[in-house]
mmCIF file of C-alpha atoms in Angstrom:
data_model
loop_
_atom_site.group_PDB
_atom_site.id
_atom_site.type_symbol
_atom_site.label_atom_id
_atom_site.label_comp_id
_atom_site.label_asym_id
_atom_site.label_seq_id
_atom_site.Cartn_x
_atom_site.Cartn_y
_atom_site.Cartn_z
ATOM 1 C CA MET A 1 118.649 118.122 109.206
ATOM 2 C CA LYS A 2 120.047 116.526 106.100
ATOM 3 C CA ARG A 3 120.375 112.821 105.877
ATOM 4 C CA SER A 4 123.844 111.351 105.602
ATOM 5 C CA LEU A 5 124.480 108.128 103.723
ATOM 6 C CA ASP A 6 127.853 107.659 105.458
ATOM 7 C CA LEU A 7 126.307 108.070 108.861
ATOM 8 C CA ILE A 8 123.466 105.623 108.048
ATOM 9 C CA ARG A 9 126.074 103.063 106.909
ATOM 10 C CA GLU A 10 128.149 103.685 109.961
ATOM 11 C CA ILE A 11 125.217 103.200 112.435
ATOM 12 C CA LEU A 12 124.186 99.919 110.850
ATOM 13 C CA LEU A 13 127.776 98.589 110.860
ATOM 14 C CA VAL A 14 128.072 99.444 114.559
ATOM 15 C CA ILE A 15 124.764 98.067 115.510
ATOM 16 C CA GLU A 16 125.552 94.792 113.558
ATOM 17 C CA SER A 17 128.719 94.449 115.490
ATOM 18 C CA TYR A 18 126.979 94.537 118.934
ATOM 19 C CA GLU A 19 126.213 91.348 120.864
ATOM 20 C CA PRO A 20 122.499 90.805 121.149
ATOM 21 C CA GLU A 21 122.617 91.350 124.986
ATOM 22 C CA ARG A 22 124.120 94.765 124.467
ATOM 23 C CA ILE A 23 121.110 96.076 122.510
ATOM 24 C CA ASN A 24 118.260 96.478 124.923
ATOM 25 C CA ARG A 25 117.726 100.168 124.845
ATOM 26 C CA ILE A 26 119.056 102.825 122.526
ATOM 27 C CA GLN A 27 120.752 104.740 125.422
ATOM 28 C CA SER A 28 123.205 101.713 125.718
ATOM 29 C CA ILE A 29 124.502 102.869 122.262
ATOM 30 C CA SER A 30 126.800 105.818 122.934
ATOM 31 C CA PRO A 31 126.681 108.819 120.653
ATOM 32 C CA ARG A 32 130.477 108.602 120.638
ATOM 33 C CA ASP A 33 130.068 105.435 118.714
ATOM 34 C CA PHE A 34 129.174 107.441 115.571
ATOM 35 C CA SER A 35 130.813 110.380 113.708
ATOM 36 C CA GLY A 36 127.808 112.670 113.842
ATOM 37 C CA THR A 37 126.659 115.056 116.482
ATOM 38 C CA GLU A 38 124.350 113.484 119.191
ATOM 39 C CA PRO A 39 121.263 115.134 117.550
ATOM 40 C CA GLN A 40 122.368 113.854 114.187
ATOM 41 C CA ASN A 41 123.047 110.284 115.472
ATOM 42 C CA TRP A 42 119.695 110.033 117.196
ATOM 43 C CA HIS A 43 117.770 111.531 114.176
ATOM 44 C CA HIS A 44 119.474 108.977 111.885
ATOM 45 C CA ILE A 45 118.642 106.131 114.208
ATOM 46 C CA LYS A 46 115.036 107.246 114.199
ATOM 47 C CA MET A 47 115.065 107.328 110.493
ATOM 48 C CA LEU A 48 116.457 103.872 110.322
ATOM 49 C CA CYS A 49 113.692 102.660 112.725
ATOM 50 C CA ASP A 50 111.029 104.489 110.612
ATOM 51 C CA ALA A 51 112.435 102.853 107.425
ATOM 52 C CA GLY A 52 112.065 99.440 109.008
ATOM 53 C CA LEU A 53 115.823 98.657 108.986
ATOM 54 C CA LEU A 54 116.050 98.337 112.795
ATOM 55 C CA ASP A 55 113.971 96.020 114.990
ATOM 56 C CA VAL A 56 112.321 98.232 117.645
ATOM 57 C CA ALA A 57 109.813 97.472 120.329
ATOM 58 C CA GLY A 58 106.993 99.977 120.930
ATOM 59 C CA GLN A 59 107.176 103.636 120.798
ATOM 60 C CA PRO A 60 110.111 105.867 121.987
ATOM 61 C CA ASP A 61 110.030 106.933 125.653
ATOM 62 C CA MET A 62 110.034 110.670 126.733
ATOM 63 C CA LYS A 63 113.728 110.944 125.979
ATOM 64 C CA LEU A 64 113.242 109.413 122.507
ATOM 65 C CA ASN A 65 115.056 106.226 123.449
ATOM 66 C CA TYR A 66 113.972 103.185 121.677
ATOM 67 C CA SER A 67 114.197 99.447 122.640
ATOM 68 C CA ILE A 68 116.305 98.083 119.756
ATOM 69 C CA HIS A 69 116.680 94.388 119.324
ATOM 70 C CA GLY A 70 118.945 94.578 116.191
ATOM 71 C CA MET A 71 118.492 94.943 112.561
ATOM 72 C CA THR A 72 115.554 93.537 110.529
ATOM 73 C CA MET A 73 116.089 91.300 107.523
ATOM 74 C CA ALA A 74 115.770 94.437 105.342
ATOM 75 C CA GLY A 75 118.393 96.147 107.416
ATOM 76 C CA HIS A 76 120.764 93.242 106.965
ATOM 77 C CA ASP A 77 120.071 93.231 103.275
ATOM 78 C CA PHE A 78 120.683 96.940 102.954
ATOM 79 C CA LEU A 79 123.931 96.725 104.937
ATOM 80 C CA ASP A 80 125.132 93.690 102.990
ATOM 81 C CA ALA A 81 124.552 95.601 99.653
ATOM 82 C CA ILE A 82 126.641 98.637 100.940
ATOM 83 C CA ARG A 83 129.131 96.914 103.229
ATOM 84 C CA ASP A 84 132.091 96.642 100.697
ATOM 85 C CA GLU A 85 134.065 99.957 100.598
ATOM 86 C CA THR A 86 134.560 99.853 96.774
ATOM 87 C CA VAL A 87 130.925 99.182 96.119
ATOM 88 C CA TRP A 88 129.975 101.837 98.661
ATOM 89 C CA ASP A 89 132.263 104.460 96.980
ATOM 90 C CA LYS A 90 130.954 103.700 93.487
ATOM 91 C CA THR A 91 127.338 103.706 94.744
ATOM 92 C CA LYS A 92 127.837 107.198 96.353
ATOM 93 C CA GLN A 93 129.535 108.527 93.189
ATOM 94 C CA ARG A 94 126.626 107.392 91.059
ATOM 95 C CA LEU A 95 124.158 108.886 93.477
ATOM 96 C CA GLY A 96 126.011 112.107 93.636
ATOM 97 C CA ASN A 97 125.642 112.395 89.894
ATOM 98 C CA ALA A 98 121.910 111.980 90.259
ATOM 99 C CA GLY A 99 121.582 114.831 92.722
ATOM 100 C CA GLY A 100 119.371 113.008 95.192
ATOM 101 C CA TRP A 101 118.538 109.603 96.679
ATOM 102 C CA THR A 102 116.108 107.375 98.479
ATOM 103 C CA LEU A 103 116.944 104.239 100.425
ATOM 104 C CA ASP A 104 115.310 102.229 97.700
ATOM 105 C CA LEU A 105 117.478 103.962 95.115
ATOM 106 C CA VAL A 106 120.637 103.441 97.258
ATOM 107 C CA LEU A 107 119.801 99.752 97.535
ATOM 108 C CA ALA A 108 119.145 99.413 93.772
ATOM 109 C CA VAL A 109 122.354 101.110 92.764
ATOM 110 C CA ALA A 110 124.500 99.146 95.404
ATOM 111 C CA LYS A 111 122.957 95.932 94.090
ATOM 112 C CA GLU A 112 123.921 96.931 90.499
ATOM 113 C CA GLU A 113 127.482 97.597 91.808
ATOM 114 C CA LEU A 114 127.570 94.295 93.523
ATOM 115 C CA LYS A 115 126.502 92.483 90.371
ATOM 116 C CA ARG A 116 129.166 94.326 88.365
ATOM 117 C CA ARG A 117 131.711 93.208 90.886
ATOM 118 C CA LEU A 118 130.581 89.627 90.527
ATOM 119 C CA GLY A 119 130.867 89.955 86.711
ATOM 120 C CA LEU A 120 127.243 89.420 86.019
ATOM 121 C CA GLY A 121 127.481 91.414 82.804
ATOM 122 C CA PHE A 122 125.915 94.786 83.487
ATOM 123 C CA GLN A 123 127.004 97.535 81.056
ATOM 124 C CA GLU A 124 128.159 100.971 82.481
ATOM 125 C CA LEU A 125 125.174 103.251 82.998
#
């Protein structure tokens, strides 16, 4: 199953919007909350947990449900870097030109785009 940058961003935005009491187990997050299929959604949630962007307790249960408490500081930083739609579009465009990506690369490119937006003097790459 391929990773989807848009689905990763969407999941983080939705989880950020939840009140803390709503996030106690992953099954409280409906697959209908996201644009992917149920298997895609759960796979991307697991990847976000594995990457340390979501705060999880323990191991998944037999149904692969996680106890999620929210996002980690790294998750919030990542989301803040890709939150703005214009920055996000430019980040994806640059990554598409590269032909591949890692979360670290996405974050680095998004940070550069944010700095450009703030007028911090970066030249076009």
